[in-house]
Amino acid sequence: MTGCSYPSMACGCRHNALRGCFQLTEIQHFSRKVSLKPYRPSRMTVKCQRKQQAVASDKAPVSTETYSEESHDDIKSSHDSPPKTKQATFLETWLQSQGMPEPKVKLKAMYRANQNIDITVAAQDLRAGDTVLRIPEHLIITLKGVFEDEAMAELLTTDKLSELACVTLYMMYEKMNGKKSRWHHYIKELDRQRGRGQMGAKSPLLWEQGQVESLLAGSPVVNMVKDRLKGIEKEYQELDTVWFMAGSLFRNYPYDIPTEAFSLQLFTQAFATVQASIVHLQDVTLSKRFALVPLGPPLLSYSSTSKAMLKYDSSSREVRLIVDRDYKEGEPVFAWCGPQPNSRLLLNYGIVDEQNPNDKMTITATIPNSDPLFPQKRYLLQQHNMSSQQSFQLQRHHDLPPNLLPYLRLGHCTSSDELRQHGAFFQDSAALPPQQEAQVLQNLASCLQQRLQRYRTSQAEDDAVVVDPRAGPREKVAARLLRIEKSILSGALEKVANLPGGTEAVQATCQKEQGSIFPVKLV
């Protein structure tokens, strides 16, 4: 075979090797029916392939640099922040040498939470509507570029890994190329930032052991972190299969297979860094939906209230940022982070936005199937597109969810007559008889109080941490999140107390022992 990168292999070389890495079964993928069945090649096969790759490759020795995690975020540095770090200068110079039009923003070192981090700021006075950043498509990293094949990119992320995992694997191999990588300056800058957002904190995925449980005790984010880490570990186990299936990775990186080249800890650190840097582009193909954009996040600050977005312009094939308000020179520039609550902002980017209008906390109601009227209640709920286990979203400065009390009243009904009357006017249902209505309100108040009691700190203690100059960035973002969550729960409890009979119900709940049994389980 001429043009073969692996001359000692049989006819078809790499393609024969790849054919042994998966079997085709039948699933729908666009117009073709293709699926992938995981397969891990034997160590002997891997060693032979590595040897053949080494013979064919004249690459320099692999860099020993890795994605690293420091023991803590509060790095001490001078309060006299340099106007720009050396690495930031290298990155900007490289971008312009590669064809990026002169931007109206620049990188500036900002002293945040006891450390210097690079932030994208206005290079001059800006007016709302100015296009301040234009990054050509060849300078952004997407799955299409990673796999050099749009169909393969979509196939792999449909059936195997998430987009983030694939981009992470690509960036880790690119880093192993050291200065030979075309992304060298961008990777060095991401390394310097270590996934820190504008508040100087990393994602809780990278906090030290025990810190999540300690600093975020009582918050749903604790379980979110555990679930995300389990998901990352599951994807890590699939890396070898994807590496063999993706021709560009197999050909361009003749190193160890992923799970031998990178530990789970290293992959998790890299994954969190990519997660904090990824941009979700709209109105593009699947293979371009997730992108790493130089001078974008985490260098570009996120805001829940900004209307500016990094958008792909198909006519110029650029990613552009048009600001939504005026900026003074040197002022940090903000872009919209999407409709994410602060729990996700902290998990994804290490930030908490106290002006976030999308903040919410979930309360889940379950009508047990042991209820004698369970079949009738389930039927009535289905008529209103609800189920016997239903989630409701509590929000700051909002009334209680409109269907929450009707749902609880239906759950507390004890006869078919009550169900017929209540179910007919579900959303506008009147209160039940006084004794049952009191039980409904106690049911809700008990849940809210128990949720508040899970926190180890008071709102006053959280306030003190936020303004304490000795507190580190992790402590500060955790305290900000906790006081927002507590305000949502306290606000909901106050709304219960303001209902007819609500004050008495809240007081009665305080006097009851924990674990009181109600017809509807609320968590």
Short mmCIF file of C-alpha atoms in Angstrom, two decimals:
data_model
loop_
_atom_site.label_atom_id
_atom_site.label_comp_id
_atom_site.label_asym_id
_atom_site.label_seq_id
_atom_site.Cartn_x
_atom_site.Cartn_y
_atom_site.Cartn_z
CA MET A 1 0.00 0.00 0.00
CA THR A 2 1.54 3.33 -0.96
CA GLY A 3 1.18 6.33 1.30
CA CYS A 4 0.78 4.08 4.35
CA SER A 5 1.78 5.60 7.69
CA TYR A 6 2.34 2.16 9.15
CA PRO A 7 4.41 0.27 6.53
CA SER A 8 4.81 -2.93 8.51
CA MET A 9 1.05 -3.53 8.73
CA ALA A 10 -0.84 -5.70 6.32
CA CYS A 11 -2.85 -4.26 3.44
CA GLY A 12 -4.92 -1.35 4.67
CA CYS A 13 -2.79 -1.02 7.85
CA ARG A 14 -4.57 1.53 10.07
CA HIS A 15 -7.91 0.78 8.51
CA ASN A 16 -7.51 -2.94 9.26
CA ALA A 17 -6.52 -2.11 12.82
CA LEU A 18 -9.53 0.14 13.21
CA ARG A 19 -11.85 -2.48 11.77
CA GLY A 20 -10.92 -4.75 14.68
CA CYS A 21 -11.74 -2.06 17.23
CA PHE A 22 -15.50 -2.10 16.85
CA GLN A 23 -18.31 -4.09 15.38
CA LEU A 24 -21.14 -2.63 13.38
CA THR A 25 -24.69 -3.20 14.54
CA GLU A 26 -27.80 -1.35 13.53
CA ILE A 27 -28.79 2.07 14.87
CA GLN A 28 -30.02 5.14 13.09
CA HIS A 29 -27.45 7.83 12.37
CA PHE A 30 -28.83 10.42 9.98
CA SER A 31 -29.30 8.58 6.66
CA ARG A 32 -26.98 5.72 7.59
CA LYS A 33 -27.48 2.94 10.10
CA VAL A 34 -24.29 2.63 12.09
CA SER A 35 -23.45 1.86 15.69
CA LEU A 36 -20.35 1.24 17.70
CA LYS A 37 -19.73 -1.55 20.12
CA PRO A 38 -16.97 -0.82 22.67
CA TYR A 39 -13.81 -2.88 22.32
CA ARG A 40 -10.50 -2.60 24.15
CA PRO A 41 -7.56 -3.93 22.11
CA SER A 42 -5.11 -6.34 23.70
CA ARG A 43 -1.89 -4.99 25.14
CA MET A 44 0.11 -6.92 22.51
CA THR A 45 -1.89 -5.21 19.75
CA VAL A 46 -1.33 -1.84 21.37
CA LYS A 47 2.41 -2.39 21.73
CA CYS A 48 2.75 -3.44 18.09
CA GLN A 49 0.83 -0.39 16.95
CA ARG A 50 2.92 1.90 19.13
CA LYS A 51 6.11 0.42 17.71
CA GLN A 52 4.89 0.87 14.15
CA GLN A 53 3.85 4.45 14.93
CA ALA A 54 7.25 5.21 16.44
CA VAL A 55 9.04 3.91 13.35
CA ALA A 56 6.87 5.99 11.05
CA SER A 57 7.04 9.11 13.18
CA ASP A 58 9.93 11.52 13.35
CA LYS A 59 8.33 13.63 16.07
CA ALA A 60 10.41 15.03 18.89
CA PRO A 61 10.28 13.38 22.33
CA VAL A 62 7.05 13.90 24.18
CA SER A 63 6.86 16.89 26.49
CA THR A 64 6.64 15.99 30.16
CA GLU A 65 4.31 18.89 30.86
CA THR A 66 0.90 17.92 32.19
CA TYR A 67 -2.26 19.59 33.31
CA SER A 68 -1.56 20.15 36.97
CA GLU A 69 -3.64 21.01 40.01
CA GLU A 70 -2.30 23.25 42.70
CA SER A 71 -3.13 22.54 46.31
CA HIS A 72 -5.18 25.70 46.67
CA ASP A 73 -6.35 28.73 44.74
CA ASP A 74 -5.25 31.56 47.01
CA ILE A 75 -1.88 32.20 45.37
CA LYS A 76 -0.10 35.19 46.84
CA SER A 77 1.11 37.86 44.45
CA SER A 78 1.81 41.56 44.42
CA HIS A 79 -1.12 43.94 44.58
CA ASP A 80 0.63 45.90 41.85
CA SER A 81 -0.65 43.65 39.07
CA PRO A 82 1.33 43.82 35.82
CA PRO A 83 -0.71 45.27 32.96
CA LYS A 84 -0.38 41.98 31.10
CA THR A 85 1.35 38.66 31.71
CA LYS A 86 4.07 37.46 29.34
CA GLN A 87 1.95 34.47 28.30
CA ALA A 88 -1.02 36.74 27.49
CA THR A 89 1.25 38.81 25.23
CA PHE A 90 2.44 35.66 23.44
CA LEU A 91 -1.15 34.53 22.90
CA GLU A 92 -2.32 37.87 21.47
CA THR A 93 0.75 38.16 19.21
CA TRP A 94 0.23 34.62 17.94
CA LEU A 95 -3.47 35.17 17.22
CA GLN A 96 -2.79 38.27 15.16
CA SER A 97 0.06 36.54 13.30
CA GLN A 98 -2.46 33.81 12.38
CA GLY A 99 -4.93 36.24 10.84
CA MET A 100 -7.12 37.47 13.69
CA PRO A 101 -8.30 41.02 12.90
CA GLU A 102 -7.17 43.72 15.32
CA PRO A 103 -9.53 43.34 18.33
CA LYS A 104 -10.98 46.11 20.45
CA VAL A 105 -10.29 44.06 23.56
CA LYS A 106 -7.06 42.94 25.17
CA LEU A 107 -5.88 40.76 28.03
CA LYS A 108 -5.05 42.40 31.33
CA ALA A 109 -3.81 40.90 34.59
CA MET A 110 -6.37 41.54 37.33
CA TYR A 111 -5.80 40.93 41.03
CA ARG A 112 -8.69 38.72 42.13
CA ALA A 113 -8.93 36.75 45.36
CA ASN A 114 -5.21 36.97 46.18
CA GLN A 115 -3.95 36.15 42.70
CA ASN A 116 -3.34 37.58 39.25
CA ILE A 117 -5.56 36.15 36.52
CA ASP A 118 -5.87 37.32 32.92
CA ILE A 119 -9.17 38.98 32.03
CA THR A 120 -10.44 40.23 28.65
CA VAL A 121 -10.93 44.00 28.96
CA ALA A 122 -11.80 46.89 26.65
CA ALA A 123 -8.71 48.05 24.75
CA GLN A 124 -10.41 51.43 24.20
CA ASP A 125 -13.69 53.12 25.03
CA LEU A 126 -16.48 51.01 23.53
CA ARG A 127 -20.04 51.78 22.51
CA ALA A 128 -22.97 49.39 22.58
CA GLY A 129 -23.14 47.59 19.24
CA ASP A 130 -19.37 47.61 18.61
CA THR A 131 -17.88 44.39 17.26
CA VAL A 132 -14.95 43.98 19.61
CA LEU A 133 -13.69 40.49 18.81
CA ARG A 134 -13.46 38.49 15.56
CA ILE A 135 -11.89 35.05 15.71
CA PRO A 136 -11.55 33.29 12.31
CA GLU A 137 -12.86 29.73 12.16
CA HIS A 138 -9.38 28.26 11.71
CA LEU A 139 -8.43 29.68 15.13
CA ILE A 140 -11.23 28.01 17.07
CA ILE A 141 -11.22 24.39 18.18
CA THR A 142 -14.27 22.29 17.35
CA LEU A 143 -14.95 18.59 16.91
CA LYS A 144 -14.82 19.01 13.15
CA GLY A 145 -11.20 20.08 13.46
CA VAL A 146 -10.38 17.47 16.09
CA PHE A 147 -11.51 14.52 13.99
CA GLU A 148 -10.92 16.08 10.54
CA ASP A 149 -14.25 14.54 9.56
CA GLU A 150 -17.65 16.01 10.33
CA ALA A 151 -19.53 12.70 10.06
CA MET A 152 -17.06 10.95 12.38
CA ALA A 153 -17.31 13.80 14.90
CA GLU A 154 -21.10 13.54 14.99
CA LEU A 155 -21.04 9.74 15.14
CA LEU A 156 -18.61 9.54 18.05
CA THR A 157 -20.44 12.09 20.16
CA THR A 158 -23.81 10.55 19.34
CA ASP A 159 -22.93 7.05 20.47
CA LYS A 160 -19.80 7.24 22.64
CA LEU A 161 -18.40 10.34 24.33
CA SER A 162 -19.61 13.82 25.09
CA GLU A 163 -18.25 16.69 23.03
CA LEU A 164 -16.34 17.92 26.07
CA ALA A 165 -14.56 14.60 26.56
CA CYS A 166 -13.48 14.46 22.91
CA VAL A 167 -12.17 18.02 22.93
CA THR A 168 -10.41 17.33 26.24
CA LEU A 169 -8.64 14.28 24.82
CA TYR A 170 -7.54 16.28 21.78
CA MET A 171 -6.16 19.10 23.92
CA MET A 172 -4.25 16.68 26.14
CA TYR A 173 -2.55 15.09 23.14
CA GLU A 174 -1.84 18.53 21.68
CA LYS A 175 -0.17 19.51 24.93
CA MET A 176 2.06 16.45 24.66
CA ASN A 177 3.30 17.91 21.37
CA GLY A 178 4.74 20.84 23.33
CA LYS A 179 5.91 23.76 21.23
CA LYS A 180 5.22 21.81 18.05
CA SER A 181 1.50 22.19 18.68
CA ARG A 182 -0.12 25.04 16.76
CA TRP A 183 -2.17 25.65 19.92
CA HIS A 184 0.89 25.92 22.16
CA HIS A 185 0.34 29.54 23.26
CA TYR A 186 -3.39 29.02 23.81
CA ILE A 187 -2.77 25.87 25.86
CA LYS A 188 -0.16 27.66 27.97
CA GLU A 189 -2.63 30.43 28.73
CA LEU A 190 -5.36 27.94 29.66
CA ASP A 191 -2.82 26.20 31.88
CA ARG A 192 -2.04 29.47 33.62
CA GLN A 193 -5.71 30.13 34.24
CA ARG A 194 -6.28 26.51 35.38
CA GLY A 195 -9.98 26.84 34.67
CA ARG A 196 -10.46 29.74 37.08
CA GLY A 197 -13.31 32.09 36.32
CA GLN A 198 -13.35 35.82 36.92
CA MET A 199 -13.72 35.25 40.68
CA GLY A 200 -10.46 33.31 40.86
CA ALA A 201 -12.03 29.98 41.88
CA LYS A 202 -11.94 26.66 40.09
CA SER A 203 -14.87 24.37 39.51
CA PRO A 204 -15.69 22.27 42.61
CA LEU A 205 -14.67 19.30 40.46
CA LEU A 206 -11.07 20.31 41.26
CA TRP A 207 -11.43 21.22 44.91
CA GLU A 208 -9.42 19.26 47.42
CA GLN A 209 -10.89 16.14 48.96
CA GLY A 210 -13.48 17.04 51.57
CA GLN A 211 -13.76 20.69 50.57
CA VAL A 212 -16.97 20.24 48.59
CA GLU A 213 -18.71 18.52 51.49
CA SER A 214 -17.34 21.06 53.97
CA LEU A 215 -17.82 24.36 52.12
CA LEU A 216 -21.08 23.42 50.37
CA ALA A 217 -22.68 21.34 53.13
CA GLY A 218 -26.46 21.26 52.65
CA SER A 219 -26.34 22.38 49.03
CA PRO A 220 -27.63 20.19 46.17
CA VAL A 221 -24.34 21.01 44.43
CA VAL A 222 -22.59 18.40 46.60
CA ASN A 223 -24.48 15.60 44.83
CA MET A 224 -24.15 17.36 41.48
CA VAL A 225 -20.36 17.28 41.86
CA LYS A 226 -20.41 13.58 42.76
CA ASP A 227 -22.61 12.76 39.77
CA ARG A 228 -20.44 14.79 37.39
CA LEU A 229 -17.26 13.08 38.63
CA LYS A 230 -18.89 9.68 38.09
CA GLY A 231 -19.81 10.76 34.56
CA ILE A 232 -16.24 11.88 33.86
CA GLU A 233 -14.89 8.56 35.09
CA LYS A 234 -17.30 6.69 32.83
CA GLU A 235 -16.15 8.72 29.83
CA TYR A 236 -12.52 8.14 30.79
CA GLN A 237 -13.11 4.40 30.48
CA GLU A 238 -14.29 4.90 26.87
CA LEU A 239 -11.29 6.95 25.73
CA ASP A 240 -9.26 4.05 24.34
CA THR A 241 -12.07 2.88 22.08
CA VAL A 242 -12.60 6.37 20.68
CA TRP A 243 -8.87 6.85 20.14
CA PHE A 244 -8.75 3.78 17.90
CA MET A 245 -11.94 4.69 16.08
CA ALA A 246 -10.86 8.26 15.29
CA GLY A 247 -8.37 8.13 12.43
CA SER A 248 -6.91 11.59 13.03
CA LEU A 249 -6.11 10.85 16.68
CA PHE A 250 -4.67 7.44 15.83
CA ARG A 251 -2.48 8.88 13.10
CA ASN A 252 -1.34 12.18 14.57
CA TYR A 253 -0.49 11.17 18.14
CA PRO A 254 1.75 8.08 18.21
CA TYR A 255 1.88 8.00 21.99
CA ASP A 256 0.37 5.67 24.56
CA ILE A 257 -3.35 4.98 24.35
CA PRO A 258 -5.34 7.50 26.45
CA THR A 259 -5.84 5.52 29.67
CA GLU A 260 -2.13 4.69 29.75
CA ALA A 261 -0.96 8.16 28.75
CA PHE A 262 -3.24 9.98 31.18
CA SER A 263 -4.51 9.09 34.64
CA LEU A 264 -8.14 9.63 35.63
CA GLN A 265 -7.03 12.51 37.87
CA LEU A 266 -5.21 14.18 34.99
CA PHE A 267 -8.18 13.70 32.66
CA THR A 268 -10.54 15.17 35.27
CA GLN A 269 -8.33 18.25 35.64
CA ALA A 270 -8.15 18.74 31.88
CA PHE A 271 -11.89 18.12 31.51
CA ALA A 272 -12.68 20.81 34.09
CA THR A 273 -10.34 23.25 32.32
CA VAL A 274 -12.02 22.63 28.95
CA GLN A 275 -15.47 22.79 30.56
CA ALA A 276 -14.68 26.24 31.96
CA SER A 277 -13.48 27.39 28.52
CA ILE A 278 -16.08 25.96 26.16
CA VAL A 279 -18.47 28.14 24.15
CA HIS A 280 -21.87 26.86 22.99
CA LEU A 281 -22.31 28.24 19.49
CA GLN A 282 -25.80 28.60 18.05
CA ASP A 283 -27.04 27.93 14.50
CA VAL A 284 -24.11 25.70 13.55
CA THR A 285 -23.74 22.00 12.73
CA LEU A 286 -23.36 19.51 15.56
CA SER A 287 -19.64 19.19 14.94
CA LYS A 288 -19.17 22.94 15.60
CA ARG A 289 -21.62 23.32 18.46
CA PHE A 290 -18.97 23.23 21.19
CA ALA A 291 -15.94 25.42 20.58
CA LEU A 292 -12.83 26.66 22.33
CA VAL A 293 -12.44 30.32 21.38
CA PRO A 294 -9.17 32.13 22.20
CA LEU A 295 -9.86 35.31 24.22
CA GLY A 296 -13.25 33.77 25.08
CA PRO A 297 -13.95 32.18 28.49
CA PRO A 298 -12.42 31.82 31.00
CA LEU A 299 -10.54 34.96 29.90
CA LEU A 300 -13.85 36.58 28.93
CA SER A 301 -16.06 37.23 31.95
CA TYR A 302 -19.53 35.72 32.13
CA SER A 303 -22.68 37.49 33.25
CA SER A 304 -26.25 36.23 33.69
CA THR A 305 -27.70 39.58 32.68
CA SER A 306 -25.50 40.51 29.71
CA LYS A 307 -27.10 40.38 26.26
CA ALA A 308 -23.78 40.04 24.43
CA MET A 309 -22.96 36.60 23.02
CA LEU A 310 -20.13 34.95 21.16
CA LYS A 311 -21.82 34.13 17.85
CA TYR A 312 -20.70 32.36 14.71
CA ASP A 313 -21.06 34.45 11.55
CA SER A 314 -21.41 32.12 8.55
CA SER A 315 -20.73 34.80 5.94
CA SER A 316 -17.30 35.70 7.31
CA ARG A 317 -16.72 32.30 9.00
CA GLU A 318 -15.80 34.02 12.24
CA VAL A 319 -16.86 33.93 15.85
CA ARG A 320 -17.78 37.47 16.84
CA LEU A 321 -18.56 39.36 20.02
CA ILE A 322 -20.76 42.45 19.82
CA VAL A 323 -21.01 44.30 23.13
CA ASP A 324 -24.44 45.22 24.49
CA ARG A 325 -23.40 48.33 26.45
CA ASP A 326 -20.74 51.01 26.69
CA TYR A 327 -17.37 50.20 28.30
CA LYS A 328 -14.52 52.38 29.46
CA GLU A 329 -10.99 51.43 28.45
CA GLY A 330 -9.63 48.77 30.79
CA GLU A 331 -13.05 47.67 32.01
CA PRO A 332 -13.73 43.89 31.96
CA VAL A 333 -15.98 42.88 29.06
CA PHE A 334 -18.90 40.53 29.75
CA ALA A 335 -20.79 37.97 27.69
CA TRP A 336 -23.99 36.07 28.45
CA CYS A 337 -23.47 32.63 29.97
CA GLY A 338 -26.89 31.30 29.01
CA PRO A 339 -29.91 30.67 31.29
CA GLN A 340 -27.97 28.71 33.90
CA PRO A 341 -28.66 28.80 37.65
CA ASN A 342 -25.74 29.53 39.94
CA SER A 343 -25.39 25.87 40.87
CA ARG A 344 -24.36 25.16 37.27
CA LEU A 345 -22.28 28.32 36.95
CA LEU A 346 -20.24 27.20 39.95
CA LEU A 347 -19.95 23.62 38.72
CA ASN A 348 -19.01 24.62 35.17
CA TYR A 349 -17.04 27.84 35.58
CA GLY A 350 -16.26 28.37 39.26
CA ILE A 351 -18.39 31.54 39.45
CA VAL A 352 -21.53 32.72 41.24
CA ASP A 353 -23.53 35.65 39.88
CA GLU A 354 -25.62 37.21 42.64
CA GLN A 355 -27.73 39.06 40.08
CA ASN A 356 -28.64 35.83 38.30
CA PRO A 357 -32.36 35.87 37.35
CA ASN A 358 -32.24 32.15 36.55
CA ASP A 359 -31.51 30.98 40.07
CA LYS A 360 -33.79 28.25 41.31
CA MET A 361 -33.96 25.32 43.68
CA THR A 362 -35.82 22.12 42.96
CA ILE A 363 -38.37 20.60 45.30
CA THR A 364 -39.66 17.13 44.39
CA ALA A 365 -43.09 15.85 45.46
CA THR A 366 -44.00 12.16 45.42
CA ILE A 367 -47.39 10.59 45.99
CA PRO A 368 -46.62 7.03 47.20
CA ASN A 369 -48.22 4.10 45.42
CA SER A 370 -49.32 2.84 48.85
CA ASP A 371 -51.93 5.62 48.88
CA PRO A 372 -55.39 3.94 48.67
CA LEU A 373 -56.42 6.53 46.07
CA PHE A 374 -53.16 6.33 44.13
CA PRO A 375 -54.67 5.16 40.78
CA GLN A 376 -57.25 7.97 40.80
CA LYS A 377 -54.71 10.59 41.83
CA ARG A 378 -52.27 9.47 39.16
CA TYR A 379 -55.02 9.60 36.53
CA LEU A 380 -56.01 13.16 37.52
CA LEU A 381 -52.38 14.27 37.47
CA GLN A 382 -51.91 12.83 34.00
CA GLN A 383 -54.83 14.96 32.81
CA HIS A 384 -52.72 17.97 33.75
CA ASN A 385 -49.47 16.61 32.25
CA MET A 386 -48.06 15.76 35.66
CA SER A 387 -46.97 12.56 37.34
CA SER A 388 -46.96 10.93 40.76
CA GLN A 389 -43.39 12.23 41.17
CA GLN A 390 -43.19 15.87 40.16
CA SER A 391 -40.48 18.52 40.44
CA PHE A 392 -41.18 22.20 41.11
CA GLN A 393 -38.77 25.13 40.83
CA LEU A 394 -38.51 27.67 43.65
CA GLN A 395 -37.11 31.06 42.61
CA ARG A 396 -36.02 34.22 44.36
CA HIS A 397 -38.51 37.08 44.29
CA HIS A 398 -41.19 34.82 42.76
CA ASP A 399 -44.41 33.39 44.09
CA LEU A 400 -44.66 29.71 44.88
CA PRO A 401 -44.89 27.57 41.71
CA PRO A 402 -48.54 27.78 40.58
CA ASN A 403 -49.15 24.02 40.63
CA LEU A 404 -47.36 23.24 43.88
CA LEU A 405 -50.21 23.80 46.35
CA PRO A 406 -52.86 22.23 44.07
CA TYR A 407 -50.60 19.19 43.73
CA LEU A 408 -50.20 18.91 47.50
CA ARG A 409 -53.94 19.35 48.06
CA LEU A 410 -54.68 16.57 45.61
CA GLY A 411 -52.16 14.39 47.45
CA HIS A 412 -53.88 15.11 50.76
CA CYS A 413 -57.38 14.23 49.50
CA THR A 414 -58.85 11.31 51.41
CA SER A 415 -61.99 10.51 49.42
CA SER A 416 -63.11 10.12 45.82
CA ASP A 417 -65.55 13.03 46.27
CA GLU A 418 -62.72 15.35 47.31
CA LEU A 419 -60.67 14.18 44.36
CA ARG A 420 -63.45 14.87 41.87
CA GLN A 421 -63.99 18.36 43.25
CA HIS A 422 -60.30 19.15 43.49
CA GLY A 423 -59.26 17.62 40.20
CA ALA A 424 -61.89 19.49 38.18
CA PHE A 425 -60.33 22.86 39.12
CA PHE A 426 -56.72 21.82 39.56
CA GLN A 427 -54.88 25.08 39.04
CA ASP A 428 -57.52 27.26 40.72
CA SER A 429 -58.40 24.77 43.41
CA ALA A 430 -59.76 26.20 46.61
CA ALA A 431 -58.32 25.26 49.96
CA LEU A 432 -59.32 21.96 51.49
CA PRO A 433 -61.27 21.81 54.76
CA PRO A 434 -59.30 23.67 57.48
CA GLN A 435 -57.71 20.64 59.10
CA GLN A 436 -56.52 19.18 55.79
CA GLU A 437 -55.35 22.57 54.53
CA ALA A 438 -53.28 22.98 57.66
CA GLN A 439 -51.69 19.60 56.91
CA VAL A 440 -50.91 20.71 53.35
CA LEU A 441 -49.12 23.84 54.57
CA GLN A 442 -47.31 21.92 57.31
CA ASN A 443 -46.19 19.38 54.70
CA LEU A 444 -44.56 22.15 52.64
CA ALA A 445 -43.20 24.14 55.59
CA SER A 446 -41.66 21.01 57.09
CA CYS A 447 -39.76 20.28 53.87
CA LEU A 448 -38.45 23.85 53.59
CA GLN A 449 -37.32 23.92 57.21
CA GLN A 450 -35.55 20.60 56.90
CA ARG A 451 -33.74 21.83 53.80
CA LEU A 452 -32.59 24.94 55.68
CA GLN A 453 -31.43 22.90 58.64
CA ARG A 454 -29.03 20.93 56.45
CA TYR A 455 -26.76 23.95 56.11
CA ARG A 456 -23.98 24.28 58.67
CA THR A 457 -23.78 28.05 58.49
CA SER A 458 -26.23 30.89 58.93
CA GLN A 459 -26.81 33.59 56.33
CA ALA A 460 -24.99 36.04 58.62
CA GLU A 461 -21.95 33.76 58.67
CA ASP A 462 -22.05 33.51 54.88
CA ASP A 463 -22.16 37.31 54.63
CA ALA A 464 -19.08 37.54 56.85
CA VAL A 465 -17.10 35.13 54.64
CA VAL A 466 -17.95 37.07 51.47
CA VAL A 467 -16.44 40.29 52.85
CA ASP A 468 -13.56 38.66 54.76
CA PRO A 469 -10.28 39.59 52.98
CA ARG A 470 -8.63 36.50 54.48
CA ALA A 471 -11.12 34.09 52.88
CA GLY A 472 -9.97 32.28 49.75
CA PRO A 473 -11.85 32.28 46.43
CA ARG A 474 -13.41 28.87 47.09
CA GLU A 475 -14.74 29.95 50.45
CA LYS A 476 -16.17 33.12 48.92
CA VAL A 477 -17.97 31.50 45.97
CA ALA A 478 -19.32 28.79 48.28
CA ALA A 479 -20.64 31.37 50.74
CA ARG A 480 -22.24 33.36 47.92
CA LEU A 481 -24.00 30.27 46.61
CA LEU A 482 -25.20 29.14 50.04
CA ARG A 483 -26.74 32.47 50.94
CA ILE A 484 -28.58 32.55 47.60
CA GLU A 485 -29.94 29.04 48.18
CA LYS A 486 -30.97 29.91 51.72
CA SER A 487 -32.70 33.07 50.53
CA ILE A 488 -34.73 31.02 48.04
CA LEU A 489 -35.81 28.53 50.70
CA SER A 490 -36.44 31.23 53.33
CA GLY A 491 -38.44 33.26 50.81
CA ALA A 492 -40.61 30.24 50.02
CA LEU A 493 -41.16 29.58 53.72
CA GLU A 494 -42.17 33.22 54.21
CA LYS A 495 -44.70 32.89 51.39
CA VAL A 496 -46.18 29.85 53.12
CA ALA A 497 -46.46 31.83 56.35
CA ASN A 498 -48.30 34.62 54.50
CA LEU A 499 -51.04 32.26 53.32
CA PRO A 500 -54.27 31.97 55.35
CA GLY A 501 -53.39 29.75 58.29
CA GLY A 502 -49.75 29.72 57.16
CA THR A 503 -48.24 31.26 60.30
CA GLU A 504 -49.88 28.65 62.50
CA ALA A 505 -48.77 25.89 60.13
CA VAL A 506 -45.14 27.05 60.23
CA GLN A 507 -45.21 27.32 64.02
CA ALA A 508 -46.80 23.88 64.34
CA THR A 509 -44.12 22.44 62.09
CA CYS A 510 -41.40 23.88 64.30
CA GLN A 511 -42.91 22.08 67.28
CA LYS A 512 -43.21 18.73 65.49
CA GLU A 513 -40.48 16.16 65.56
CA GLN A 514 -38.49 15.62 62.38
CA GLY A 515 -39.63 12.68 60.30
CA SER A 516 -43.34 13.43 60.59
CA ILE A 517 -45.23 11.45 57.98
CA PHE A 518 -47.33 13.32 55.41
CA PRO A 519 -49.38 11.94 52.52
CA VAL A 520 -46.97 13.58 50.04
CA LYS A 521 -43.23 13.10 50.32
CA LEU A 522 -41.32 16.33 49.69
CA VAL A 523 -37.57 16.58 49.29
#
